[in-house]
CSV table of C-alpha atoms and ligand atoms in Angstrom, one decimal:
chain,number,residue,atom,x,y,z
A,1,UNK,CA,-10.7,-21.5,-13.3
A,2,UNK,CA,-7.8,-19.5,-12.0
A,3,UNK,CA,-5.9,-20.4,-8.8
A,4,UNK,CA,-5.2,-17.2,-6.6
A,5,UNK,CA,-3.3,-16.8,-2.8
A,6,UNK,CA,-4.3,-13.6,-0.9
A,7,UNK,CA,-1.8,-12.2,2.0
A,8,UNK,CA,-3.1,-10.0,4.4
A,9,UNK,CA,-6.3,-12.1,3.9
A,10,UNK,CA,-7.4,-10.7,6.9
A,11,UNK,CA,-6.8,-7.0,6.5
A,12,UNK,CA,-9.1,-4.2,4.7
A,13,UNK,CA,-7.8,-4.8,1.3
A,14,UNK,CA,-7.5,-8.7,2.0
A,15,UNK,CA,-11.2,-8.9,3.2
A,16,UNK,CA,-12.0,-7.0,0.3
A,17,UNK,CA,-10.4,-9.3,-2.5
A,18,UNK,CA,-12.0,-12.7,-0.5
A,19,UNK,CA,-15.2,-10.8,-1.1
A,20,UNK,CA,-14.9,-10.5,-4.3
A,21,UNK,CA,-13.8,-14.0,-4.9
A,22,UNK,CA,-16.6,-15.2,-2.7
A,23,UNK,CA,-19.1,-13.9,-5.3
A,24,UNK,CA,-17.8,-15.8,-8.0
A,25,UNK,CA,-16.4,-19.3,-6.4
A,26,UNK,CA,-17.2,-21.0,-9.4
A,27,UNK,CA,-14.2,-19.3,-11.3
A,28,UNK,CA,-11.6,-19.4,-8.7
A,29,UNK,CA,-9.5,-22.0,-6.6
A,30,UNK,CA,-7.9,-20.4,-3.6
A,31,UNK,CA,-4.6,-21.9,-3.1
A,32,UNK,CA,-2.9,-19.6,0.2
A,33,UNK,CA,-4.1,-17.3,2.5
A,34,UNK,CA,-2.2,-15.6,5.2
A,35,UNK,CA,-2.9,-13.4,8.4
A,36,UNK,CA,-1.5,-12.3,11.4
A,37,UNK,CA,-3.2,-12.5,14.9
A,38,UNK,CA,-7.2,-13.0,13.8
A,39,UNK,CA,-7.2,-16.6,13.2
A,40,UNK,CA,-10.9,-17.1,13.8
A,41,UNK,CA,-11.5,-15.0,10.6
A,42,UNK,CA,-8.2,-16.5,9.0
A,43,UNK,CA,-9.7,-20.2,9.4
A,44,UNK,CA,-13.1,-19.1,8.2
A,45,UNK,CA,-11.9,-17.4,5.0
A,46,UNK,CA,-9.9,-20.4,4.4
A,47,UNK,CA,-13.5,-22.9,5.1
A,48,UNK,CA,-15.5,-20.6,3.0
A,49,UNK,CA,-13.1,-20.4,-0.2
A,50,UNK,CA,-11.4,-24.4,0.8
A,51,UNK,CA,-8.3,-23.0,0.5
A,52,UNK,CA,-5.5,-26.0,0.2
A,53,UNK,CA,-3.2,-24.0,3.1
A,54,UNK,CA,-3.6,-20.9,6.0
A,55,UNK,CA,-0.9,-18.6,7.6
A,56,UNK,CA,-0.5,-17.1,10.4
A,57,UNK,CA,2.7,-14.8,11.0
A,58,UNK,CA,3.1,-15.7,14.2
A,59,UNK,CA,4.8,-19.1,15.5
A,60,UNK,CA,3.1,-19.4,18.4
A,61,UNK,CA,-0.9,-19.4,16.8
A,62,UNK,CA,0.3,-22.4,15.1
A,63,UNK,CA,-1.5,-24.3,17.5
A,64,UNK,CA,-5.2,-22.1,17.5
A,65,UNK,CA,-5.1,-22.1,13.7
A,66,UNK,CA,-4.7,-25.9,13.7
A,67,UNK,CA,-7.6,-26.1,15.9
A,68,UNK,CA,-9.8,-23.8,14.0
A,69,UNK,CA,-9.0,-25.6,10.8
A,70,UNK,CA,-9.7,-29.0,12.6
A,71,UNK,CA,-11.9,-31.5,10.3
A,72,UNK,CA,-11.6,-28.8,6.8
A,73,UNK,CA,-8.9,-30.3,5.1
A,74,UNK,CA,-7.2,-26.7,5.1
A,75,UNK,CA,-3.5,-27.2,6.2
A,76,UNK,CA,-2.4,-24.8,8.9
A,77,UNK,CA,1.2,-22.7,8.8
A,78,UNK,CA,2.7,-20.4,11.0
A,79,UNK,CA,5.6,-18.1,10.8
A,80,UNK,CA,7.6,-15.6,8.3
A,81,UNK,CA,9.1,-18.4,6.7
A,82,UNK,CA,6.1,-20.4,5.9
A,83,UNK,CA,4.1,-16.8,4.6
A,84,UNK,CA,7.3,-17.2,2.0
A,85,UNK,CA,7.0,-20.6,0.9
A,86,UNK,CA,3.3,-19.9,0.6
A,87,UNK,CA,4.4,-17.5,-2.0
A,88,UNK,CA,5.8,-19.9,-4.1
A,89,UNK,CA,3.2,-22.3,-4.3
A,90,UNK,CA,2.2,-21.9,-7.5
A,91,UNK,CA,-0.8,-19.8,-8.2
A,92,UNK,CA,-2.3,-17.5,-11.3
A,93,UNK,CA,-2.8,-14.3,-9.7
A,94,UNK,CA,-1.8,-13.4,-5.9
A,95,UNK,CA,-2.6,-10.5,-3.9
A,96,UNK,CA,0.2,-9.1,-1.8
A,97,UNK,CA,-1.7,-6.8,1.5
A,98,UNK,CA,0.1,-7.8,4.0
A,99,UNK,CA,0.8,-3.8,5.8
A,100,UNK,CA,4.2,-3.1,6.1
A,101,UNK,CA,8.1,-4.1,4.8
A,102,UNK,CA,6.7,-7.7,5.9
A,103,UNK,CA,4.8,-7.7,2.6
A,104,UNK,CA,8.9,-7.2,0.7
A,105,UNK,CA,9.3,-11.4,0.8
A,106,UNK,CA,6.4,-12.5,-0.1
A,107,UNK,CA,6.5,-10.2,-3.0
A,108,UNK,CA,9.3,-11.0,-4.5
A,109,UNK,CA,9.3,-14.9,-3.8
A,110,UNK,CA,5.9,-14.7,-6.1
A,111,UNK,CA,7.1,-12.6,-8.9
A,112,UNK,CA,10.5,-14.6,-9.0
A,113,UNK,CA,8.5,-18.0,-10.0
A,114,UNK,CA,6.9,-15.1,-12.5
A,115,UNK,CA,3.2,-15.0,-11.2
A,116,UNK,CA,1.0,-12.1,-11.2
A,117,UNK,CA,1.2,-10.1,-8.4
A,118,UNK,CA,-1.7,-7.8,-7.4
A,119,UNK,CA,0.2,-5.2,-4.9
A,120,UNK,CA,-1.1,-3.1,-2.6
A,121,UNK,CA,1.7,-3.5,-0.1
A,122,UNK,CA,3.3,-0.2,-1.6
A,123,UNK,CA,6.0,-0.5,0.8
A,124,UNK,CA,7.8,-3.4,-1.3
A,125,UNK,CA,8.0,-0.6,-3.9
A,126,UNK,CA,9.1,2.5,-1.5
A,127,UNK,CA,11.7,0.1,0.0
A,128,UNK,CA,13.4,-2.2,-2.4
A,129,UNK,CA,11.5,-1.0,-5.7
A,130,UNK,CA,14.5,-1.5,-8.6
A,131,UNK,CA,14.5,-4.8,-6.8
A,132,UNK,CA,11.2,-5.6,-7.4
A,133,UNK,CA,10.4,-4.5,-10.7
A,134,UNK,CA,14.3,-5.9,-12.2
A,135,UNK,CA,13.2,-9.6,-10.7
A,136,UNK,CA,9.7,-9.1,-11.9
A,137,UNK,CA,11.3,-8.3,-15.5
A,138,UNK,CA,13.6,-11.4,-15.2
A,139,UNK,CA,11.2,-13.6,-14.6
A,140,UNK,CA,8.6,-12.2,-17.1
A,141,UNK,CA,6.4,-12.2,-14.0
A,142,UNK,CA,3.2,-9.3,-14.3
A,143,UNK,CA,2.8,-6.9,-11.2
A,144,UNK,CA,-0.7,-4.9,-11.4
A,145,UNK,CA,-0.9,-2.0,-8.9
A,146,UNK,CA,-3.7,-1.7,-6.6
A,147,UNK,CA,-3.5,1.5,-4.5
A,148,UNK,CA,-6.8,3.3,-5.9
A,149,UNK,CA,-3.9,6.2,-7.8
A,150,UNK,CA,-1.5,3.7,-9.1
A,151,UNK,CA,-5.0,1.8,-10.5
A,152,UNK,CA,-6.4,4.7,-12.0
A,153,UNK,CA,-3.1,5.6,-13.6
A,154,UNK,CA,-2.4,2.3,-15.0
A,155,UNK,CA,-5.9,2.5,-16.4
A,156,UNK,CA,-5.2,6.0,-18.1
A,157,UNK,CA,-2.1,4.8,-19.6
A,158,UNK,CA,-4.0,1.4,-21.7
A,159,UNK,CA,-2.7,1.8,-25.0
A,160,UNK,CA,-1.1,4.9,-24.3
A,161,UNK,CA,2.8,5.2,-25.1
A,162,UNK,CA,4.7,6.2,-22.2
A,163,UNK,CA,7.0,8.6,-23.9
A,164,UNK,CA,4.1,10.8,-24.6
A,165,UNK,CA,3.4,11.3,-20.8
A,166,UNK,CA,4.3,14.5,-19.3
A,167,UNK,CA,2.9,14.3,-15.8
A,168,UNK,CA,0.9,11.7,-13.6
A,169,UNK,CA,-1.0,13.7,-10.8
A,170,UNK,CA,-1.8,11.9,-8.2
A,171,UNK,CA,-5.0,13.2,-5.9
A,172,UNK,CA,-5.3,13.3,-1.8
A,173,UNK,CA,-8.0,13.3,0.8
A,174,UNK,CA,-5.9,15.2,2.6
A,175,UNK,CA,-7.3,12.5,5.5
A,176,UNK,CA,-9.0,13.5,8.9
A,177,UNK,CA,-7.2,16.4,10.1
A,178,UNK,CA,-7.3,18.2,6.6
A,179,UNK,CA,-9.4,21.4,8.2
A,180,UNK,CA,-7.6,21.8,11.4
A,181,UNK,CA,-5.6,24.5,12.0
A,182,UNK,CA,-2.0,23.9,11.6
A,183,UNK,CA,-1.2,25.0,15.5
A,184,UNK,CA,-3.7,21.9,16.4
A,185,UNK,CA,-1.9,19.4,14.8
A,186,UNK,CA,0.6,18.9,17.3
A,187,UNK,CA,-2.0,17.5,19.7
A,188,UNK,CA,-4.6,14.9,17.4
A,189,UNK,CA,-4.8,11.6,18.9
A,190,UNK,CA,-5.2,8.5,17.3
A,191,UNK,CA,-8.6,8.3,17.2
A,192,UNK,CA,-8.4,11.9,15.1
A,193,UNK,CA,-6.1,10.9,12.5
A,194,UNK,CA,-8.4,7.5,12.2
A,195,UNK,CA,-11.6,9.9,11.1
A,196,UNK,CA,-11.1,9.8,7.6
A,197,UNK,CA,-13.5,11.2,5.9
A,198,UNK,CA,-14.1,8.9,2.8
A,199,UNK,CA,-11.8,6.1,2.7
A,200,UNK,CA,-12.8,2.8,5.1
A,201,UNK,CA,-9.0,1.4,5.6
A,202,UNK,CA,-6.6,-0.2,8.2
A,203,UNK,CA,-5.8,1.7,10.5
A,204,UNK,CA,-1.7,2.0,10.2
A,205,UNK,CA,-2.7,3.4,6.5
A,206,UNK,CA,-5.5,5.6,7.5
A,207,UNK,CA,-3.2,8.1,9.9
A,208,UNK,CA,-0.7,7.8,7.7
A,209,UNK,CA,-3.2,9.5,5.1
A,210,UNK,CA,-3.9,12.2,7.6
A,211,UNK,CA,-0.2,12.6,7.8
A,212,UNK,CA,0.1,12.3,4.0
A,213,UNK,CA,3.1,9.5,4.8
A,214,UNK,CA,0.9,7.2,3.0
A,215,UNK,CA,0.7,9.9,-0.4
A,216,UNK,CA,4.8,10.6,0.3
A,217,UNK,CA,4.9,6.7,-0.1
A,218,UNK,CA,2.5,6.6,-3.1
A,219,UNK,CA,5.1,9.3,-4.7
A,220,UNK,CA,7.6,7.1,-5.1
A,221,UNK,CA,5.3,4.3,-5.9
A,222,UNK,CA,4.7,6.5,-8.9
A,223,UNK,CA,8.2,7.2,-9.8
A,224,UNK,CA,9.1,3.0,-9.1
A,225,UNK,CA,6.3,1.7,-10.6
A,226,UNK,CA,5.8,3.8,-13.6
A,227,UNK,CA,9.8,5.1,-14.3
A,228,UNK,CA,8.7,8.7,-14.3
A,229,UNK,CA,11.2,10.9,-13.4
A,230,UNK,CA,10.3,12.3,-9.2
A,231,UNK,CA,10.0,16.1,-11.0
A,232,UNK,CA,6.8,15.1,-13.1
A,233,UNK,CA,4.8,13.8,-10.3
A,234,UNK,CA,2.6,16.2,-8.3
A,235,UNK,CA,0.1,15.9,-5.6
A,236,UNK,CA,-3.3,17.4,-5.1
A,237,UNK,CA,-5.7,17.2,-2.8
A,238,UNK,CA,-8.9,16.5,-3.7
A,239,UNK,CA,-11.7,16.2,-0.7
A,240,UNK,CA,-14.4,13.9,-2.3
A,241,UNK,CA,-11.8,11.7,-3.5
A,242,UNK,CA,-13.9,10.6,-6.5
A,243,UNK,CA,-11.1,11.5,-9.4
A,244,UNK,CA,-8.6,8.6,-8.2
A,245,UNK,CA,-5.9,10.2,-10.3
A,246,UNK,CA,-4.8,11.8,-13.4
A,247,UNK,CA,-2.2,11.6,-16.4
A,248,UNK,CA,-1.5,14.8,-18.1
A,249,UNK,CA,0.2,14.1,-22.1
A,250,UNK,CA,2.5,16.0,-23.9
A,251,UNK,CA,-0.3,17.5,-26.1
A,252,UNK,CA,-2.0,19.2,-22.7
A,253,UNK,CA,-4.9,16.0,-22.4
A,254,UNK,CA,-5.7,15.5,-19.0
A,255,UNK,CA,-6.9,11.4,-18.8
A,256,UNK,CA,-8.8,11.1,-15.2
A,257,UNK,CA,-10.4,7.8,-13.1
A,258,UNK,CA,-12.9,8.8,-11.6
A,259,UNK,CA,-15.6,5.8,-9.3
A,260,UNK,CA,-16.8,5.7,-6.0
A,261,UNK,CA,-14.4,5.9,-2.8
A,262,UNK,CA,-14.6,1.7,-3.0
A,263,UNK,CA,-11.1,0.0,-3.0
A,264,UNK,CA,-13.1,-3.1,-4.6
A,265,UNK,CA,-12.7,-1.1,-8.1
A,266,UNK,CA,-8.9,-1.1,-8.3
A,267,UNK,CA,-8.9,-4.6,-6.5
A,268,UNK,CA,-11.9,-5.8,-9.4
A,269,UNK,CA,-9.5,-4.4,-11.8
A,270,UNK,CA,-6.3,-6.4,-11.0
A,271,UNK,CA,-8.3,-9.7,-10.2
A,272,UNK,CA,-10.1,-9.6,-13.5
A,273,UNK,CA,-6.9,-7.7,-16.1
A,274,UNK,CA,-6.8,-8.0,-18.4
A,275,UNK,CA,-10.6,-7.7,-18.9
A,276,UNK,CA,-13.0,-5.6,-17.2
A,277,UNK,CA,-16.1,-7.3,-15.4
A,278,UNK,CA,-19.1,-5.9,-14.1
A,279,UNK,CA,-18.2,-5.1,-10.3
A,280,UNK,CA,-20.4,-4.5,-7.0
A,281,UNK,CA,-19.5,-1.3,-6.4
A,282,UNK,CA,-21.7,1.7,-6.3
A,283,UNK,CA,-22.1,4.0,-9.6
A,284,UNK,CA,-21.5,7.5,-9.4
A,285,UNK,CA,-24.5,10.0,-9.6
A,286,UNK,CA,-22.4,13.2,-11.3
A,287,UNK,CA,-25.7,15.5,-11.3
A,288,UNK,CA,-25.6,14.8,-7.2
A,289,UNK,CA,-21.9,15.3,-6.9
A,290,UNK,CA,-22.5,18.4,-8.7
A,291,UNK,CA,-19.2,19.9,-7.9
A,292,UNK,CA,-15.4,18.6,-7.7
A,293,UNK,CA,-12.8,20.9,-5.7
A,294,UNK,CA,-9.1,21.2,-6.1
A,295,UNK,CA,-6.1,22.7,-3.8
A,296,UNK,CA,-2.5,22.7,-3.6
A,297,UNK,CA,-1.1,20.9,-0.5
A,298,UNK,CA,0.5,22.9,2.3
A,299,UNK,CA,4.3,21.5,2.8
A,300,UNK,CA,4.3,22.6,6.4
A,301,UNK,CA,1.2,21.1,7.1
A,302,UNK,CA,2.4,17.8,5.6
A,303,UNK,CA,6.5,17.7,6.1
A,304,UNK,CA,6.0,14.1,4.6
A,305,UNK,CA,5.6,15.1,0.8
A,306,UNK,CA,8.8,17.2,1.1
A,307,UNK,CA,10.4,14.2,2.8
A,308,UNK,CA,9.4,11.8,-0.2
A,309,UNK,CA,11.6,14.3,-2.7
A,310,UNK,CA,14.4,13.9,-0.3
A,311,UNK,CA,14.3,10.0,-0.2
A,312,UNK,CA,13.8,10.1,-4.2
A,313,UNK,CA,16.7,12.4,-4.6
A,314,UNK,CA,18.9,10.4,-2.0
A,315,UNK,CA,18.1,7.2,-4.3
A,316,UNK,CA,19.6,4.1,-3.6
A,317,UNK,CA,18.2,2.5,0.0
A,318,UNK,CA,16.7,6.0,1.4
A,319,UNK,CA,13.6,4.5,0.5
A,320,UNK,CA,14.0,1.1,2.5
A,321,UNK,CA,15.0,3.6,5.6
A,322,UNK,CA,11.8,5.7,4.9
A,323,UNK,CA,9.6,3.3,5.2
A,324,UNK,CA,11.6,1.3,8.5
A,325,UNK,CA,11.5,5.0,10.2
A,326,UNK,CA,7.9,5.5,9.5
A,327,UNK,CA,6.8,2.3,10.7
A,328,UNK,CA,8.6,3.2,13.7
A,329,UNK,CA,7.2,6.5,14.0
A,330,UNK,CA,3.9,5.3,13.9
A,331,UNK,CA,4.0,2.8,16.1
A,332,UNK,CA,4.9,5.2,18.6
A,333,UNK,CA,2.4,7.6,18.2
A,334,UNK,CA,-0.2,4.5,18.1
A,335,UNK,CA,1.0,4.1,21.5
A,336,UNK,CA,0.6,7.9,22.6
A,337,UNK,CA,4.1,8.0,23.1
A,338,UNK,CA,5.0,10.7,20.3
A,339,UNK,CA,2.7,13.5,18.9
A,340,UNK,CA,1.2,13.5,15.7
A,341,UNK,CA,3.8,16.1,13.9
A,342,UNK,CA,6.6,14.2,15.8
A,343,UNK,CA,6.6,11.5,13.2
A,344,UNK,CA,7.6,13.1,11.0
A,345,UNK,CA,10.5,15.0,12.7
A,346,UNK,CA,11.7,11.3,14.0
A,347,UNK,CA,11.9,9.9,10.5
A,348,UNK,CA,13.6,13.3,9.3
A,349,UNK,CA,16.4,12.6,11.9
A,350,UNK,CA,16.4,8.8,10.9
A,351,UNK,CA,17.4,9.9,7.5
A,352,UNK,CA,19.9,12.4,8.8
A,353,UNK,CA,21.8,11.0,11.5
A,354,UNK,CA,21.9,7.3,8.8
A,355,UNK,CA,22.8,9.5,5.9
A,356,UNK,CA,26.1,10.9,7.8
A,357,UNK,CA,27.0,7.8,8.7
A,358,UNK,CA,26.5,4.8,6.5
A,359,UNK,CA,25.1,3.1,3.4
A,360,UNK,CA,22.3,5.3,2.7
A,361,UNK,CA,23.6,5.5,-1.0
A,362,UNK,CA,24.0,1.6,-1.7
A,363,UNK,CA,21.9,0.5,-4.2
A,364,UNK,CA,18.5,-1.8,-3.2
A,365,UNK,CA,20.2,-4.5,-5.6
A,366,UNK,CA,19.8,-7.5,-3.2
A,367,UNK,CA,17.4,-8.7,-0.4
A,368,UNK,CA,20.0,-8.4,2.0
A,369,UNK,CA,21.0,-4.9,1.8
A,370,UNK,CA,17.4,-4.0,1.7
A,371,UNK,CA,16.7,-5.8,5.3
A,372,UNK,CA,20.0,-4.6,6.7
A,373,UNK,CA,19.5,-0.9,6.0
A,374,UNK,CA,15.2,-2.0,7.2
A,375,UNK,CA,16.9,-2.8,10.4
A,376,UNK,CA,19.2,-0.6,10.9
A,377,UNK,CA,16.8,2.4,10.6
A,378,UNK,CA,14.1,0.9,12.6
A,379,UNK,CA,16.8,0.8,15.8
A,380,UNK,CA,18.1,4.5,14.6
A,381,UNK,CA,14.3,5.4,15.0
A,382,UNK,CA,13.8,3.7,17.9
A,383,UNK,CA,16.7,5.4,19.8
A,384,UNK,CA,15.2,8.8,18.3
A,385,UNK,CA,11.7,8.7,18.8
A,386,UNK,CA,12.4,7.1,22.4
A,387,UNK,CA,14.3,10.4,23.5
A,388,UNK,CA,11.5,12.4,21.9
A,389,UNK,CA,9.2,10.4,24.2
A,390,UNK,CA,11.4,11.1,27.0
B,401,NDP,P1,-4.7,-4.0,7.5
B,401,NDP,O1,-4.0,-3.5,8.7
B,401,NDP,O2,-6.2,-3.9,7.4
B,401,NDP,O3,-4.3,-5.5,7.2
B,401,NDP,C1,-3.0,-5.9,7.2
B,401,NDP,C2,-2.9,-7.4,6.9
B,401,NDP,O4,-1.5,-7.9,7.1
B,401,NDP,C3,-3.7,-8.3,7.9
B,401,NDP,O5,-4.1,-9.5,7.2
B,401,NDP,C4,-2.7,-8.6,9.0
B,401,NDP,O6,-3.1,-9.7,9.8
B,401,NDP,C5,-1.5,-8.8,8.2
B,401,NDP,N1,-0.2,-8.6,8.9
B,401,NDP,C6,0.1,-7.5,9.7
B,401,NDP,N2,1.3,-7.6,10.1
B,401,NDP,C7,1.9,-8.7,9.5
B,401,NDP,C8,3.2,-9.2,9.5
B,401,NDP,N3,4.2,-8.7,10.2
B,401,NDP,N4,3.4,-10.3,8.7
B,401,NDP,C9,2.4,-10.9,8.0
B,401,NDP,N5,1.2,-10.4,7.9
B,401,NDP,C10,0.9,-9.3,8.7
B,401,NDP,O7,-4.0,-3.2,6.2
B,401,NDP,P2,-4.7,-2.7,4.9
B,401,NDP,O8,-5.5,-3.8,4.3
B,401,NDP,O9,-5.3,-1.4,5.1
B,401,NDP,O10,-3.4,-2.5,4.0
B,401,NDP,C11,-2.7,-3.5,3.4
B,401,NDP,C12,-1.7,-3.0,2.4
B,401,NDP,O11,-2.4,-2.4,1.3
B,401,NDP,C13,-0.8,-1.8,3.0
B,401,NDP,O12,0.5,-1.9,2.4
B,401,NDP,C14,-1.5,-0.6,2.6
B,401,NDP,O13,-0.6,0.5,2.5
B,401,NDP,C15,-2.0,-1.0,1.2
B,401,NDP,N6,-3.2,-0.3,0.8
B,401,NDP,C16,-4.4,-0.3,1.5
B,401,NDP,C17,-5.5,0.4,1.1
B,401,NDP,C18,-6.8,0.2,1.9
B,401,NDP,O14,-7.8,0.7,1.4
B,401,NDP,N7,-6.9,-0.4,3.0
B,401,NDP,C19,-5.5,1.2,-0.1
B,401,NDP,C20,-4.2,1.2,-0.8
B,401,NDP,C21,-3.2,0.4,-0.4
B,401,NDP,P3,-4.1,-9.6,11.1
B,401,NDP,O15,-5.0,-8.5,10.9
B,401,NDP,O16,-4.7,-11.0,11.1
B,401,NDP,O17,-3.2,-9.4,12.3
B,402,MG,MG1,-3.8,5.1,-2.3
């Protein structure tokens, strides 16, 4: 029996991992989960898998958590300090989907009393990732990726020596607005950017796939997570997203993922690593597909990619003040205060105007600088995309 803790239990990927531990209760003990504001699912993931403690984020559900729980023998937290002393409880395997910098703590507190982290939150890596991986390392602590690309590429490499790698290519959706014409894009609400066409997601992830934020983050997930140099990763997007990503080796090979559009394959895969279990996903019919298309992406259509080279060029905290901006960004066009191409331009002038003046170039070496350049481009944003807003 392994003991596992989920954050973000309540979220798309979180929902998705407590499904797959609900199939098989007999092999798991569920030590932590933690949510944000939907305690009535919170308490009843945490009746249904008797978990020994649940988390809210926010200090003042304490008390409707408590009630919820009333009579299970679940213990009931609240706050951002409690989520991190969930995360070193001690557990086998835990899953970090928490959305947002907000899953950076939790992160690190688990792999620095060495667990196995299952990460999905891909901003701990785009924000603070030579901190991650070096107290990972130091604390012989395994990290498995979960994103669908970084899955399939950790998959391709099994057995394979990384020296022989000449390129990982990642694939797109290119998200809900992929077909609009470029003049258009100015003007897509939010419930636009949410059609996506194959992935079921949150909804802070799903615009930022129509934006292509979320592939400019998964760019430098690739060149954290894998130590390949930024010039050797390359995007394409892929429509049916059904290859999930490729590696291309130094002797031409070309070693793809392909599966069904079901994030319970690369979640399946980090729960049950190193072995590889039958899952309930659905198996792909290749007569049916019958055909698998290809294009490059259009860097004026999606400012984002170009913006990931920048950060991974900048090096040092540009990463932690990509991800701050964005969040920023998109919380303002969530609240139809800025257009869709606007976020972009307000992170842009994030990493400008911080870039003149301070720090950008510090290295992510502690917790500390990480949150102080976090917070420091999340007001530089604010003060941007507020006069964009007018
Ligand atoms: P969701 O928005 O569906 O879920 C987010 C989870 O985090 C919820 O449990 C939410 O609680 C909780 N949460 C939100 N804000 C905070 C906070 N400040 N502190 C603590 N907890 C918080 O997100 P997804 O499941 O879509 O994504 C989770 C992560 O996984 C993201 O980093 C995303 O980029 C990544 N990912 C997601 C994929 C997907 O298919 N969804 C694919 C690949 C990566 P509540 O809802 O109760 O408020
Ligand atoms: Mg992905």
């Amino acid at each position: 029996m392994r003991s596992v803790s989920i954050f973000g239990a309540t979220g798309s990927i979180g929902e998705n991992t407590v499904d797959l531990i609900a199939r098989a209760p007999q092999d798991f003990r569920v030590v932590a989960l933690t949510g944000g504001r939907n305690i009535a699912r919170l308490a009843e993931q945490a009746r249904v898998l008797n978990a020994e403690i649940a988390v809210t984020a926010h200090d003042e559900l304490l008390g409707p958590l408590r009630e919820a729980l009333a009579g299970s023998g679940v213990q009931a937290a609240a706050g951002a300090q409690a989520i991190a002393e969930a995360a070193d409880r001690p557990a086998d395997w835990t899953m970090s989907a928490i959305v947002g910098a907000a899953g950076l703590v939790p992160g690190l507190r688990t792999v620095a009393r060495g667990g196995t982290l299952a990460l999905a939150n891909k901003e701990s890596l785009v924000c603070a990732g030579p901190l991650l991986m070096t107290e990972a390392r130091a604390n012989a602590a395994t990290i498995l990726p979960v994103d669908s690309e970084h899955s399939a590429i950790f998959q391709a490499l099994t057995g394979e020596d990384m020296g022989t790698v000449e390129r990982i290519i990642l694939t797109a959706s290119g998200g809900a607005l992929r077909d609009w014409p470029l003049e258009r894009l100015a003007q897509a609400t939010v419930a636009e950017a949410l059609a996506h066409p194959n992935w079921a997601m949150g909804q802070r992830i799903t615009i930022d796939s129509a934006s292509m934020f979320n592939k400019a983050m998964e760019v430098i997930e690739t060149r954290e997570f894998f130590g390949i140099a930024p010039d050797r990763i390359e995007v394409i997007i892929h429509p049916e997203s059904l290859v999930h990503s490729l590696v291309g080796f130094r002797d031409g090979a070309l070693m793809a993922h392909l599966g069904a559009p079901d994030m319970r394959h690369a979640i399946g895969y980090a729960l049950h690593w190193p072995d590889r279990r039958h899952l309930p996903v659905a198996r792909l019919d290749l007569a049916q597909v019958a055909t698998l298309t290809f294009r490059a992406p259009d860097l004026v259509r999606y400012p984002a990619l170009r913006l990931a080279r920048e950060v991974m060029a900048a090096g040092g905290l540009a990463g932690a003040a990509f991800t701050a901006a964005k969040e920023i960004a998109l919380d303002h066009f969530i609240d139809g205060r800025i257009g869709f191409m606007a976020m972009a331009e307000v992170v842009e002038a994030t990493l400008d105007a911080i870039s003149r003046d301070c720090g950008l170039g510090n290295a992510p070496d502690s917790l500390e600088a990480v949150l102080e350049m976090d917070n420091l481009a999340r007001q530089t944003a604010q003060g941007i995309a507020r006069a964009r807003a007018g």
